[in-house]
């Protein structure tokens, strides 16, 4: 068995080690083998970019299914075969099998990458048994996730909003689109025992000082014509505006490329991260639709605190309730997994954003990404700070639970 080492932050979460024993692998040999992991990480990202679903959680599911199969296939190596070669073949076979099933339009490209991987592995028992293990685990994971409710139609199951009332979510301008992502809360989690297992407590009541402060902050800093918001704050809002899945793909790749855990550990990192992200998104929609909290634009235009019917946010408001912020649940989960499995700090790395062309930001801690996400949604005018901070908490809670149950999740079937 070849585990990821659990860092002190995971111990603080009350987690036990994923595994209790490891096999020593010479550092140079491990480095030679792990390039296959990055090849298939990039192939997964390219597949989803080219043929992904319109719903983020569905794409997170594709990552989770593919890499959970790879993690299970590489975790144990049969006696009598070369470890690195077996794990290379197993990882490639697992991810390839899952991706061509979930994104058949990319079969030609994936087949070409798969051939390149196998051509680089000497023919023999290690390759043959690795391929068999990878394909078997992919088939098992795919079967276990059939009908899990994470297809786009199920994710966006119809949701009729309640009649307008103070605090109650209503469709928002300019599109006044129907509610999205309601179906997430009806989907089958990977690890959570129930969708509501980590449901948050309620948002601040409308007559509290915290609610008034939240609304005043968004009104001041999140307006399209705000004079209080600085250029850097506007840049922060725009930088983090896009899909969390897309924005976190490169930071995760940085972490993956810098870990010394070998192929099995790398596969586990990607698998646990994306399993946590799927379950976090399910838990997010559970809390969102349990409380149905109105968005700032509705509260500022029609609420009881100095209503301003012309107030407009910097960015258009997504079509689902305010509490908690989905971007921040995603950030909280990603921060927790990355901090636990590769450490909270890393050497500086640069990050760009498709929604902020020409802007490059540099980071050394995963928490910096979370902190910027909290601010960004306020500066965009689309979330209250309470919703953002609650999102971080929810993401951390779900990810911590996934990590504590990693041994059960990763056990070969």
PDB file of N, CA, C and O in Angstrom, residues 62-91:
ATOM      1  N   UNK A  62     -17.391  13.636 -12.792  1.00  0.00           N
ATOM      2  CA  UNK A  62     -16.516  12.972 -13.755  1.00  0.00           C
ATOM      3  C   UNK A  62     -15.107  12.848 -13.190  1.00  0.00           C
ATOM      4  O   UNK A  62     -14.471  11.789 -13.287  1.00  0.00           O
ATOM      5  N   UNK A  63     -14.599  13.915 -12.614  1.00  0.00           N
ATOM      6  CA  UNK A  63     -13.290  13.855 -11.948  1.00  0.00           C
ATOM      7  C   UNK A  63     -13.307  12.800 -10.840  1.00  0.00           C
ATOM      8  O   UNK A  63     -12.388  11.981 -10.732  1.00  0.00           O
ATOM      9  N   UNK A  64     -14.321  12.840  -9.997  1.00  0.00           N
ATOM     10  CA  UNK A  64     -14.362  11.952  -8.839  1.00  0.00           C
ATOM     11  C   UNK A  64     -14.429  10.491  -9.252  1.00  0.00           C
ATOM     12  O   UNK A  64     -13.707   9.641  -8.703  1.00  0.00           O
ATOM     13  N   UNK A  65     -15.286  10.165 -10.207  1.00  0.00           N
ATOM     14  CA  UNK A  65     -15.418   8.779 -10.651  1.00  0.00           C
ATOM     15  C   UNK A  65     -14.104   8.276 -11.251  1.00  0.00           C
ATOM     16  O   UNK A  65     -13.618   7.186 -10.918  1.00  0.00           O
ATOM     17  N   UNK A  66     -13.516   9.069 -12.140  1.00  0.00           N
ATOM     18  CA  UNK A  66     -12.300   8.647 -12.836  1.00  0.00           C
ATOM     19  C   UNK A  66     -11.141   8.423 -11.871  1.00  0.00           C
ATOM     20  O   UNK A  66     -10.420   7.420 -11.958  1.00  0.00           O
ATOM     21  N   UNK A  67     -10.977   9.342 -10.960  1.00  0.00           N
ATOM     22  CA  UNK A  67      -9.796   9.291 -10.092  1.00  0.00           C
ATOM     23  C   UNK A  67     -10.014   8.437  -8.854  1.00  0.00           C
ATOM     24  O   UNK A  67      -9.043   7.919  -8.284  1.00  0.00           O
ATOM     25  N   UNK A  68     -11.256   8.230  -8.443  1.00  0.00           N
ATOM     26  CA  UNK A  68     -11.506   7.247  -7.391  1.00  0.00           C
ATOM     27  C   UNK A  68     -11.156   5.856  -7.905  1.00  0.00           C
ATOM     28  O   UNK A  68     -10.546   5.047  -7.190  1.00  0.00           O
ATOM     29  N   UNK A  69     -11.529   5.574  -9.153  1.00  0.00           N
ATOM     30  CA  UNK A  69     -11.143   4.298  -9.750  1.00  0.00           C
ATOM     31  C   UNK A  69      -9.631   4.160  -9.802  1.00  0.00           C
ATOM     32  O   UNK A  69      -9.063   3.095  -9.494  1.00  0.00           O
ATOM     33  N   UNK A  70      -8.932   5.234 -10.191  1.00  0.00           N
ATOM     34  CA  UNK A  70      -7.472   5.193 -10.254  1.00  0.00           C
ATOM     35  C   UNK A  70      -6.857   4.993  -8.874  1.00  0.00           C
ATOM     36  O   UNK A  70      -5.891   4.234  -8.706  1.00  0.00           O
ATOM     37  N   UNK A  71      -7.414   5.674  -7.864  1.00  0.00           N
ATOM     38  CA  UNK A  71      -6.871   5.542  -6.507  1.00  0.00           C
ATOM     39  C   UNK A  71      -7.039   4.125  -5.985  1.00  0.00           C
ATOM     40  O   UNK A  71      -6.130   3.565  -5.352  1.00  0.00           O
ATOM     41  N   UNK A  72      -8.185   3.526  -6.238  1.00  0.00           N
ATOM     42  CA  UNK A  72      -8.395   2.153  -5.788  1.00  0.00           C
ATOM     43  C   UNK A  72      -7.490   1.172  -6.531  1.00  0.00           C
ATOM     44  O   UNK A  72      -6.957   0.226  -5.947  1.00  0.00           O
ATOM     45  N   UNK A  73      -7.319   1.405  -7.828  1.00  0.00           N
ATOM     46  CA  UNK A  73      -6.524   0.475  -8.641  1.00  0.00           C
ATOM     47  C   UNK A  73      -5.040   0.523  -8.309  1.00  0.00           C
ATOM     48  O   UNK A  73      -4.329  -0.482  -8.448  1.00  0.00           O
ATOM     49  N   UNK A  74      -4.551   1.677  -7.876  1.00  0.00           N
ATOM     50  CA  UNK A  74      -3.113   1.831  -7.606  1.00  0.00           C
ATOM     51  C   UNK A  74      -2.751   1.616  -6.148  1.00  0.00           C
ATOM     52  O   UNK A  74      -1.563   1.589  -5.796  1.00  0.00           O
ATOM     53  N   UNK A  75      -3.726   1.444  -5.303  1.00  0.00           N
ATOM     54  CA  UNK A  75      -3.465   1.428  -3.872  1.00  0.00           C
ATOM     55  C   UNK A  75      -2.699   0.176  -3.433  1.00  0.00           C
ATOM     56  O   UNK A  75      -1.829   0.241  -2.552  1.00  0.00           O
ATOM     57  N   UNK A  76      -3.025  -0.963  -3.992  1.00  0.00           N
ATOM     58  CA  UNK A  76      -2.342  -2.210  -3.661  1.00  0.00           C
ATOM     59  C   UNK A  76      -1.701  -2.786  -4.918  1.00  0.00           C
ATOM     60  O   UNK A  76      -2.319  -2.770  -5.986  1.00  0.00           O
ATOM     61  N   UNK A  77      -0.514  -3.303  -4.768  1.00  0.00           N
ATOM     62  CA  UNK A  77       0.224  -3.862  -5.904  1.00  0.00           C
ATOM     63  C   UNK A  77       0.442  -5.349  -5.659  1.00  0.00           C
ATOM     64  O   UNK A  77       0.941  -5.734  -4.598  1.00  0.00           O
ATOM     65  N   UNK A  78       0.078  -6.194  -6.606  1.00  0.00           N
ATOM     66  CA  UNK A  78       0.272  -7.636  -6.405  1.00  0.00           C
ATOM     67  C   UNK A  78       1.751  -7.993  -6.348  1.00  0.00           C
ATOM     68  O   UNK A  78       2.605  -7.304  -6.913  1.00  0.00           O
ATOM     69  N   UNK A  79       2.028  -9.074  -5.680  1.00  0.00           N
ATOM     70  CA  UNK A  79       3.413  -9.532  -5.571  1.00  0.00           C
ATOM     71  C   UNK A  79       3.938  -9.975  -6.931  1.00  0.00           C
ATOM     72  O   UNK A  79       3.194 -10.455  -7.781  1.00  0.00           O
ATOM     73  N   UNK A  80       5.222  -9.754  -7.121  1.00  0.00           N
ATOM     74  CA  UNK A  80       5.860 -10.278  -8.305  1.00  0.00           C
ATOM     75  C   UNK A  80       5.868  -9.372  -9.513  1.00  0.00           C
ATOM     76  O   UNK A  80       6.329  -9.780 -10.589  1.00  0.00           O
ATOM     77  N   UNK A  81       5.352  -8.139  -9.384  1.00  0.00           N
ATOM     78  CA  UNK A  81       5.385  -7.202 -10.499  1.00  0.00           C
ATOM     79  C   UNK A  81       6.048  -5.908 -10.044  1.00  0.00           C
ATOM     80  O   UNK A  81       6.065  -5.593  -8.849  1.00  0.00           O
ATOM     81  N   UNK A  82       6.593  -5.160 -10.990  1.00  0.00           N
ATOM     82  CA  UNK A  82       7.251  -3.894 -10.664  1.00  0.00           C
ATOM     83  C   UNK A  82       6.206  -2.832 -10.318  1.00  0.00           C
ATOM     84  O   UNK A  82       5.306  -2.554 -11.089  1.00  0.00           O
ATOM     85  N   UNK A  83       6.350  -2.298  -9.122  1.00  0.00           N
ATOM     86  CA  UNK A  83       5.330  -1.391  -8.575  1.00  0.00           C
ATOM     87  C   UNK A  83       5.017  -0.215  -9.493  1.00  0.00           C
ATOM     88  O   UNK A  83       3.863   0.054  -9.806  1.00  0.00           O
ATOM     89  N   UNK A  84       6.046   0.520  -9.908  1.00  0.00           N
ATOM     90  CA  UNK A  84       5.804   1.725 -10.689  1.00  0.00           C
ATOM     91  C   UNK A  84       5.122   1.438 -12.012  1.00  0.00           C
ATOM     92  O   UNK A  84       4.192   2.148 -12.413  1.00  0.00           O
ATOM     93  N   UNK A  85       5.546   0.404 -12.697  1.00  0.00           N
ATOM     94  CA  UNK A  85       4.947   0.062 -13.987  1.00  0.00           C
ATOM     95  C   UNK A  85       3.496  -0.367 -13.826  1.00  0.00           C
ATOM     96  O   UNK A  85       2.620   0.025 -14.606  1.00  0.00           O
ATOM     97  N   UNK A  86       3.243  -1.174 -12.811  1.00  0.00           N
ATOM     98  CA  UNK A  86       1.869  -1.606 -12.533  1.00  0.00           C
ATOM     99  C   UNK A  86       0.976  -0.403 -12.256  1.00  0.00           C
ATOM    100  O   UNK A  86      -0.135  -0.297 -12.795  1.00  0.00           O
ATOM    101  N   UNK A  87       1.440   0.517 -11.419  1.00  0.00           N
ATOM    102  CA  UNK A  87       0.611   1.655 -11.039  1.00  0.00           C
ATOM    103  C   UNK A  87       0.378   2.603 -12.208  1.00  0.00           C
ATOM    104  O   UNK A  87      -0.709   3.161 -12.348  1.00  0.00           O
ATOM    105  N   UNK A  88       1.396   2.782 -13.045  1.00  0.00           N
ATOM    106  CA  UNK A  88       1.200   3.589 -14.250  1.00  0.00           C
ATOM    107  C   UNK A  88       0.081   3.021 -15.109  1.00  0.00           C
ATOM    108  O   UNK A  88      -0.810   3.743 -15.569  1.00  0.00           O
ATOM    109  N   UNK A  89       0.166   1.723 -15.379  1.00  0.00           N
ATOM    110  CA  UNK A  89      -0.830   1.083 -16.231  1.00  0.00           C
ATOM    111  C   UNK A  89      -2.208   1.128 -15.586  1.00  0.00           C
ATOM    112  O   UNK A  89      -3.222   1.380 -16.262  1.00  0.00           O
ATOM    113  N   UNK A  90      -2.269   0.908 -14.275  1.00  0.00           N
ATOM    114  CA  UNK A  90      -3.556   0.893 -13.583  1.00  0.00           C
ATOM    115  C   UNK A  90      -4.209   2.266 -13.601  1.00  0.00           C
ATOM    116  O   UNK A  90      -5.418   2.391 -13.840  1.00  0.00           O
ATOM    117  N   UNK A  91      -3.416   3.306 -13.326  1.00  0.00           N
ATOM    118  CA  UNK A  91      -3.976   4.661 -13.333  1.00  0.00           C
ATOM    119  C   UNK A  91      -4.484   5.035 -14.718  1.00  0.00           C
ATOM    120  O   UNK A  91      -5.609   5.521 -14.869  1.00  0.00           O
TER     121      UNK A  91
END
